[in-house]
Amino acid sequence: MPGPVEIRVPAELRQLAVVRAVASTLAERHNLDLDAISDLTMAADEVCAELVERAQRGTTVACRFDVNNAVFRIHGSVRPQSRGAQSTTSFGWRVLTTLMDGADSWQEGKNLHISAVRTC
């Protein structure tokens, strides 16, 4: 299979449909079952929704998908409105950590990053 796939979309909630479509297509192409496809699609949506909520106006969300050795990784980044840690008590974060085996958030330079991983 080809290497990682990265997309960049405007940091707007209406763009999340594009992110969901890419996640779903990649999961399908790796012959995952319907439950895994659904979970990974929702997880990608949650990663990017969390980033969009924190994004500076007019910025772009970068979302990278990497499937390797039955491990599905989602990594998103954005330039946030303000510095500070991502809340790990929000409903969206709880959904993300329920769908995935692990999730992490960190600030690096001027960008906020969220990464999630699941073994399929």
PDB file of C-alpha atoms in Angstrom:
ATOM      1  CA  MET A   1       0.000   0.000   0.000  1.00  0.00           C
ATOM      2  CA  PRO A   2       1.117   3.575  -0.570  1.00  0.00           C
ATOM      3  CA  GLY A   3       2.611   5.670   2.226  1.00  0.00           C
ATOM      4  CA  PRO A   4       0.895   8.216   4.418  1.00  0.00           C
ATOM      5  CA  VAL A   5      -1.835  10.483   3.067  1.00  0.00           C
ATOM      6  CA  GLU A   6      -1.988  14.124   4.147  1.00  0.00           C
ATOM      7  CA  ILE A   7      -4.751  16.595   3.420  1.00  0.00           C
ATOM      8  CA  ARG A   8      -5.112  20.249   4.271  1.00  0.00           C
ATOM      9  CA  VAL A   9      -8.494  21.884   4.598  1.00  0.00           C
ATOM     10  CA  PRO A  10      -9.654  25.288   5.796  1.00  0.00           C
ATOM     11  CA  ALA A  11     -10.220  25.274   9.567  1.00  0.00           C
ATOM     12  CA  GLU A  12     -14.012  25.251   9.198  1.00  0.00           C
ATOM     13  CA  LEU A  13     -16.494  22.702  10.515  1.00  0.00           C
ATOM     14  CA  ARG A  14     -18.082  22.302   7.079  1.00  0.00           C
ATOM     15  CA  GLN A  15     -14.759  20.870   5.814  1.00  0.00           C
ATOM     16  CA  LEU A  16     -14.938  17.894   8.182  1.00  0.00           C
ATOM     17  CA  ALA A  17     -16.912  15.928   5.580  1.00  0.00           C
ATOM     18  CA  VAL A  18     -13.752  15.830   3.453  1.00  0.00           C
ATOM     19  CA  VAL A  19     -11.710  14.500   6.371  1.00  0.00           C
ATOM     20  CA  ARG A  20     -14.335  11.826   7.111  1.00  0.00           C
ATOM     21  CA  ALA A  21     -14.417  10.743   3.457  1.00  0.00           C
ATOM     22  CA  VAL A  22     -10.641  10.322   3.310  1.00  0.00           C
ATOM     23  CA  ALA A  23     -10.521   8.379   6.589  1.00  0.00           C
ATOM     24  CA  SER A  24     -13.357   6.101   5.491  1.00  0.00           C
ATOM     25  CA  THR A  25     -11.804   5.448   2.085  1.00  0.00           C
ATOM     26  CA  LEU A  26      -8.403   4.606   3.560  1.00  0.00           C
ATOM     27  CA  ALA A  27      -9.942   2.250   6.121  1.00  0.00           C
ATOM     28  CA  GLU A  28     -11.969   0.538   3.380  1.00  0.00           C
ATOM     29  CA  ARG A  29      -8.896   0.158   1.152  1.00  0.00           C
ATOM     30  CA  HIS A  30      -7.144  -1.641   4.003  1.00  0.00           C
ATOM     31  CA  ASN A  31     -10.009  -4.152   4.212  1.00  0.00           C
ATOM     32  CA  LEU A  32     -11.095  -3.196   7.713  1.00  0.00           C
ATOM     33  CA  ASP A  33     -14.480  -4.349   8.964  1.00  0.00           C
ATOM     34  CA  LEU A  34     -17.465  -1.984   9.013  1.00  0.00           C
ATOM     35  CA  ASP A  35     -17.186  -1.264  12.741  1.00  0.00           C
ATOM     36  CA  ALA A  36     -13.504  -0.296  12.414  1.00  0.00           C
ATOM     37  CA  ILE A  37     -14.259   1.885   9.382  1.00  0.00           C
ATOM     38  CA  SER A  38     -16.998   3.676  11.319  1.00  0.00           C
ATOM     39  CA  ASP A  39     -14.818   4.124  14.417  1.00  0.00           C
ATOM     40  CA  LEU A  40     -11.851   5.473  12.448  1.00  0.00           C
ATOM     41  CA  THR A  41     -14.070   7.844  10.493  1.00  0.00           C
ATOM     42  CA  MET A  42     -15.555   9.236  13.708  1.00  0.00           C
ATOM     43  CA  ALA A  43     -12.090   9.473  15.292  1.00  0.00           C
ATOM     44  CA  ALA A  44     -10.748  11.498  12.351  1.00  0.00           C
ATOM     45  CA  ASP A  45     -13.786  13.749  12.667  1.00  0.00           C
ATOM     46  CA  GLU A  46     -13.132  14.266  16.395  1.00  0.00           C
ATOM     47  CA  VAL A  47      -9.411  15.008  15.897  1.00  0.00           C
ATOM     48  CA  CYS A  48     -10.142  17.672  13.317  1.00  0.00           C
ATOM     49  CA  ALA A  49     -13.217  19.061  15.109  1.00  0.00           C
ATOM     50  CA  GLU A  50     -11.104  19.625  18.241  1.00  0.00           C
ATOM     51  CA  LEU A  51      -8.505  21.414  16.114  1.00  0.00           C
ATOM     52  CA  VAL A  52     -11.066  23.533  14.239  1.00  0.00           C
ATOM     53  CA  GLU A  53     -12.535  24.709  17.551  1.00  0.00           C
ATOM     54  CA  ARG A  54      -9.104  25.980  18.638  1.00  0.00           C
ATOM     55  CA  ALA A  55      -7.925  27.295  15.240  1.00  0.00           C
ATOM     56  CA  GLN A  56      -7.038  30.852  14.380  1.00  0.00           C
ATOM     57  CA  ARG A  57      -9.464  32.313  11.895  1.00  0.00           C
ATOM     58  CA  GLY A  58      -8.394  31.785   8.282  1.00  0.00           C
ATOM     59  CA  THR A  59      -5.930  28.979   9.035  1.00  0.00           C
ATOM     60  CA  THR A  60      -5.653  25.459   7.690  1.00  0.00           C
ATOM     61  CA  VAL A  61      -5.944  22.103   9.433  1.00  0.00           C
ATOM     62  CA  ALA A  62      -3.430  19.510   8.296  1.00  0.00           C
ATOM     63  CA  CYS A  63      -4.518  15.897   8.780  1.00  0.00           C
ATOM     64  CA  ARG A  64      -2.223  12.949   8.108  1.00  0.00           C
ATOM     65  CA  PHE A  65      -3.330   9.330   7.921  1.00  0.00           C
ATOM     66  CA  ASP A  66      -0.850   6.488   8.131  1.00  0.00           C
ATOM     67  CA  VAL A  67      -1.767   2.812   8.035  1.00  0.00           C
ATOM     68  CA  ASN A  68       1.146   0.482   8.624  1.00  0.00           C
ATOM     69  CA  ASN A  69       1.309  -3.062  10.016  1.00  0.00           C
ATOM     70  CA  ALA A  70      -2.351  -3.027  11.137  1.00  0.00           C
ATOM     71  CA  VAL A  71      -1.865   0.295  12.968  1.00  0.00           C
ATOM     72  CA  PHE A  72      -4.019   3.247  11.890  1.00  0.00           C
ATOM     73  CA  ARG A  73      -2.626   6.642  12.901  1.00  0.00           C
ATOM     74  CA  ILE A  74      -4.357   9.996  12.625  1.00  0.00           C
ATOM     75  CA  HIS A  75      -2.364  13.163  13.210  1.00  0.00           C
ATOM     76  CA  GLY A  76      -3.748  16.655  12.914  1.00  0.00           C
ATOM     77  CA  SER A  77      -2.281  20.091  13.475  1.00  0.00           C
ATOM     78  CA  VAL A  78      -3.394  23.698  13.359  1.00  0.00           C
ATOM     79  CA  ARG A  79      -2.277  27.146  14.458  1.00  0.00           C
ATOM     80  CA  PRO A  80      -4.445  27.808  17.552  1.00  0.00           C
ATOM     81  CA  GLN A  81      -6.000  31.075  18.696  1.00  0.00           C
ATOM     82  CA  SER A  82      -4.063  30.855  21.943  1.00  0.00           C
ATOM     83  CA  ARG A  83      -1.384  28.684  23.438  1.00  0.00           C
ATOM     84  CA  GLY A  84      -2.289  26.122  26.006  1.00  0.00           C
ATOM     85  CA  ALA A  85      -2.953  22.444  26.407  1.00  0.00           C
ATOM     86  CA  GLN A  86      -5.847  20.738  24.676  1.00  0.00           C
ATOM     87  CA  SER A  87      -8.605  19.864  27.131  1.00  0.00           C
ATOM     88  CA  THR A  88      -8.720  16.161  27.851  1.00  0.00           C
ATOM     89  CA  THR A  89     -12.060  16.472  29.652  1.00  0.00           C
ATOM     90  CA  SER A  90     -14.192  17.608  26.705  1.00  0.00           C
ATOM     91  CA  PHE A  91     -16.861  15.328  25.273  1.00  0.00           C
ATOM     92  CA  GLY A  92     -15.003  15.191  21.954  1.00  0.00           C
ATOM     93  CA  TRP A  93     -11.792  14.071  23.648  1.00  0.00           C
ATOM     94  CA  ARG A  94     -13.675  11.349  25.534  1.00  0.00           C
ATOM     95  CA  VAL A  95     -15.194  10.115  22.272  1.00  0.00           C
ATOM     96  CA  LEU A  96     -11.756  10.087  20.635  1.00  0.00           C
ATOM     97  CA  THR A  97     -10.118   8.116  23.436  1.00  0.00           C
ATOM     98  CA  THR A  98     -13.004   5.637  23.420  1.00  0.00           C
ATOM     99  CA  LEU A  99     -12.661   5.005  19.675  1.00  0.00           C
ATOM    100  CA  MET A 100      -8.871   4.770  19.601  1.00  0.00           C
ATOM    101  CA  ASP A 101      -6.262   2.853  21.603  1.00  0.00           C
ATOM    102  CA  GLY A 102      -4.452   6.058  22.489  1.00  0.00           C
ATOM    103  CA  ALA A 103      -4.520   9.789  21.883  1.00  0.00           C
ATOM    104  CA  ASP A 104      -2.177  12.632  22.680  1.00  0.00           C
ATOM    105  CA  SER A 105      -2.137  16.398  22.327  1.00  0.00           C
ATOM    106  CA  TRP A 106       0.787  18.798  22.469  1.00  0.00           C
ATOM    107  CA  GLN A 107       1.917  22.257  21.475  1.00  0.00           C
ATOM    108  CA  GLU A 108       5.027  22.483  19.303  1.00  0.00           C
ATOM    109  CA  GLY A 109       6.213  25.827  18.069  1.00  0.00           C
ATOM    110  CA  LYS A 110       3.136  27.744  16.962  1.00  0.00           C
ATOM    111  CA  ASN A 111       1.048  24.642  16.226  1.00  0.00           C
ATOM    112  CA  LEU A 112      -1.300  22.496  18.277  1.00  0.00           C
ATOM    113  CA  HIS A 113      -1.084  18.778  17.458  1.00  0.00           C
ATOM    114  CA  ILE A 114      -3.449  15.908  18.175  1.00  0.00           C
ATOM    115  CA  SER A 115      -2.475  12.338  17.367  1.00  0.00           C
ATOM    116  CA  ALA A 116      -4.470   9.134  17.803  1.00  0.00           C
ATOM    117  CA  VAL A 117      -3.637   5.508  17.106  1.00  0.00           C
ATOM    118  CA  ARG A 118      -5.566   2.267  16.842  1.00  0.00           C
ATOM    119  CA  THR A 119      -4.487  -1.274  16.149  1.00  0.00           C
ATOM    120  CA  CYS A 120      -6.838  -2.876  13.644  1.00  0.00           C
TER     121      CYS A 120
END
